[in-house]
Amino acid sequence: RIDSSFDYKDEKNLSQLSDNKYFQRLKEIYIKAIRKLKPGGHLSLIIKDPIRKGSPYLLHYLLGKELEGTGLTPIAVWIHRHYPPTLFINTYLKRFPERKLPLYQTILIFKKHV
């Protein structure tokens, strides 16, 4: 049996890191993945629920900037409505009735240089 519990307060959790440390650690993770890609291979990132502290957050833009110079070329961005809705989306207005519901998610597609 796999333990499916998750401790969001764990200091190793990316969500607990400050902005600089968060992006540094995330970039390290992506660089390891990029090394595994064959030339011409694709990396797709799905950014769901781009909200931070109750406001829209341009995480897709910030991640794209972090990945510059890693041997990837951005080739597409797709923004679409949540479907199927996530548990986060289904419970968001119940938890935060004063906030606007985030309705979209973003997919970034990169291609590794040949």
mmCIF file of C-alpha atoms in Angstrom:
data_model
loop_
_atom_site.group_PDB
_atom_site.id
_atom_site.type_symbol
_atom_site.label_atom_id
_atom_site.label_comp_id
_atom_site.label_asym_id
_atom_site.label_seq_id
_atom_site.Cartn_x
_atom_site.Cartn_y
_atom_site.Cartn_z
ATOM 1 C CA ARG A 1 0.000 0.000 0.000
ATOM 2 C CA ILE A 2 1.260 3.460 -0.903
ATOM 3 C CA ASP A 3 0.915 6.196 1.703
ATOM 4 C CA SER A 4 -1.209 8.850 -0.007
ATOM 5 C CA SER A 5 -1.066 11.393 2.820
ATOM 6 C CA PHE A 6 0.698 14.630 2.078
ATOM 7 C CA ASP A 7 2.015 17.193 4.523
ATOM 8 C CA TYR A 8 1.746 20.662 2.991
ATOM 9 C CA LYS A 9 3.639 22.125 5.949
ATOM 10 C CA ASP A 10 6.704 19.921 5.363
ATOM 11 C CA GLU A 11 9.742 22.191 4.866
ATOM 12 C CA LYS A 12 10.722 20.130 1.790
ATOM 13 C CA ASN A 13 7.425 20.972 0.103
ATOM 14 C CA LEU A 14 7.969 23.502 -2.724
ATOM 15 C CA SER A 15 4.976 25.523 -1.520
ATOM 16 C CA GLN A 16 6.883 26.321 1.678
ATOM 17 C CA LEU A 17 9.833 27.946 -0.116
ATOM 18 C CA SER A 18 10.278 31.669 -0.728
ATOM 19 C CA ASP A 19 9.992 32.869 -4.348
ATOM 20 C CA ASN A 20 13.725 32.760 -5.105
ATOM 21 C CA LYS A 21 14.247 29.359 -3.499
ATOM 22 C CA TYR A 22 11.032 28.040 -5.069
ATOM 23 C CA PHE A 23 12.078 28.941 -8.609
ATOM 24 C CA GLN A 24 15.664 27.787 -8.017
ATOM 25 C CA ARG A 25 14.468 24.368 -6.807
ATOM 26 C CA LEU A 26 11.854 24.058 -9.548
ATOM 27 C CA LYS A 27 14.442 24.909 -12.196
ATOM 28 C CA GLU A 28 16.750 22.203 -10.783
ATOM 29 C CA ILE A 29 13.922 19.683 -11.122
ATOM 30 C CA TYR A 30 13.145 20.747 -14.697
ATOM 31 C CA ILE A 31 16.822 20.690 -15.721
ATOM 32 C CA LYS A 32 17.010 17.047 -14.591
ATOM 33 C CA ALA A 33 13.961 16.292 -16.742
ATOM 34 C CA ILE A 34 15.357 18.237 -19.722
ATOM 35 C CA ARG A 35 18.571 16.164 -19.600
ATOM 36 C CA LYS A 36 16.446 13.046 -20.123
ATOM 37 C CA LEU A 37 14.753 14.487 -23.218
ATOM 38 C CA LYS A 38 16.046 13.470 -26.616
ATOM 39 C CA PRO A 39 16.888 16.319 -29.019
ATOM 40 C CA GLY A 40 13.614 17.376 -30.604
ATOM 41 C CA GLY A 41 11.675 16.031 -27.596
ATOM 42 C CA HIS A 42 8.923 18.020 -25.910
ATOM 43 C CA LEU A 43 8.325 19.169 -22.350
ATOM 44 C CA SER A 44 4.774 20.120 -21.398
ATOM 45 C CA LEU A 45 3.901 21.937 -18.187
ATOM 46 C CA ILE A 46 0.319 22.177 -16.971
ATOM 47 C CA ILE A 47 -0.316 25.004 -14.561
ATOM 48 C CA LYS A 48 -3.601 24.505 -12.784
ATOM 49 C CA ASP A 49 -5.284 27.047 -10.574
ATOM 50 C CA PRO A 50 -2.815 29.950 -11.038
ATOM 51 C CA ILE A 51 -3.821 31.707 -7.815
ATOM 52 C CA ARG A 52 -1.576 33.057 -5.107
ATOM 53 C CA LYS A 53 -2.835 34.687 -1.941
ATOM 54 C CA GLY A 54 -6.277 35.046 -3.506
ATOM 55 C CA SER A 55 -5.154 36.813 -6.678
ATOM 56 C CA PRO A 56 -4.340 35.638 -10.202
ATOM 57 C CA TYR A 57 -0.682 34.662 -10.479
ATOM 58 C CA LEU A 58 1.258 34.555 -13.757
ATOM 59 C CA LEU A 59 3.106 31.358 -12.887
ATOM 60 C CA HIS A 60 3.223 30.266 -16.540
ATOM 61 C CA TYR A 61 5.080 33.461 -17.479
ATOM 62 C CA LEU A 62 7.524 33.146 -14.565
ATOM 63 C CA LEU A 63 8.234 29.478 -15.345
ATOM 64 C CA GLY A 64 8.834 30.327 -19.006
ATOM 65 C CA LYS A 65 11.370 32.969 -17.981
ATOM 66 C CA GLU A 66 13.111 30.518 -15.630
ATOM 67 C CA LEU A 67 13.478 27.965 -18.428
ATOM 68 C CA GLU A 68 15.237 30.384 -20.790
ATOM 69 C CA GLY A 69 18.749 29.192 -21.535
ATOM 70 C CA THR A 70 18.060 25.554 -20.618
ATOM 71 C CA GLY A 71 18.126 24.227 -24.183
ATOM 72 C CA LEU A 72 14.392 24.549 -24.699
ATOM 73 C CA THR A 73 12.432 26.618 -27.192
ATOM 74 C CA PRO A 74 8.870 27.597 -26.264
ATOM 75 C CA ILE A 75 6.584 26.471 -29.082
ATOM 76 C CA ALA A 76 3.044 26.835 -27.733
ATOM 77 C CA VAL A 77 0.911 28.183 -24.922
ATOM 78 C CA TRP A 78 -2.607 26.946 -24.474
ATOM 79 C CA ILE A 79 -5.016 28.547 -22.033
ATOM 80 C CA HIS A 80 -8.267 26.723 -21.493
ATOM 81 C CA ARG A 81 -11.176 26.442 -19.137
ATOM 82 C CA HIS A 82 -10.899 23.874 -16.357
ATOM 83 C CA TYR A 83 -12.385 20.594 -17.449
ATOM 84 C CA PRO A 84 -13.009 18.498 -15.611
ATOM 85 C CA PRO A 85 -13.174 20.802 -12.622
ATOM 86 C CA THR A 86 -10.722 20.047 -9.827
ATOM 87 C CA LEU A 87 -11.630 19.642 -6.174
ATOM 88 C CA PHE A 88 -9.861 22.979 -5.624
ATOM 89 C CA ILE A 89 -12.174 24.684 -8.149
ATOM 90 C CA ASN A 90 -15.296 22.947 -6.841
ATOM 91 C CA THR A 91 -14.660 24.102 -3.273
ATOM 92 C CA TYR A 92 -12.958 27.462 -3.931
ATOM 93 C CA LEU A 93 -16.005 29.757 -3.649
ATOM 94 C CA LYS A 94 -17.224 27.930 -0.552
ATOM 95 C CA ARG A 95 -13.906 28.618 1.155
ATOM 96 C CA PHE A 96 -13.382 32.102 -0.321
ATOM 97 C CA PRO A 97 -16.775 33.599 -1.229
ATOM 98 C CA GLU A 98 -15.304 37.100 -1.595
ATOM 99 C CA ARG A 99 -12.801 36.052 -4.277
ATOM 100 C CA LYS A 100 -13.134 35.562 -7.999
ATOM 101 C CA LEU A 101 -13.185 31.962 -9.227
ATOM 102 C CA PRO A 102 -10.100 30.946 -11.267
ATOM 103 C CA LEU A 103 -11.582 29.403 -14.405
ATOM 104 C CA TYR A 104 -8.556 28.713 -16.550
ATOM 105 C CA GLN A 105 -5.392 26.662 -16.589
ATOM 106 C CA THR A 106 -2.340 27.069 -18.806
ATOM 107 C CA ILE A 107 -0.303 24.519 -20.732
ATOM 108 C CA LEU A 108 3.210 25.435 -21.880
ATOM 109 C CA ILE A 109 4.939 23.330 -24.522
ATOM 110 C CA PHE A 110 8.690 23.471 -25.126
ATOM 111 C CA LYS A 111 10.907 21.661 -27.616
ATOM 112 C CA LYS A 112 14.468 20.609 -26.844
ATOM 113 C CA HIS A 113 17.022 21.995 -29.279
ATOM 114 C CA VAL A 114 18.225 19.511 -31.869
#
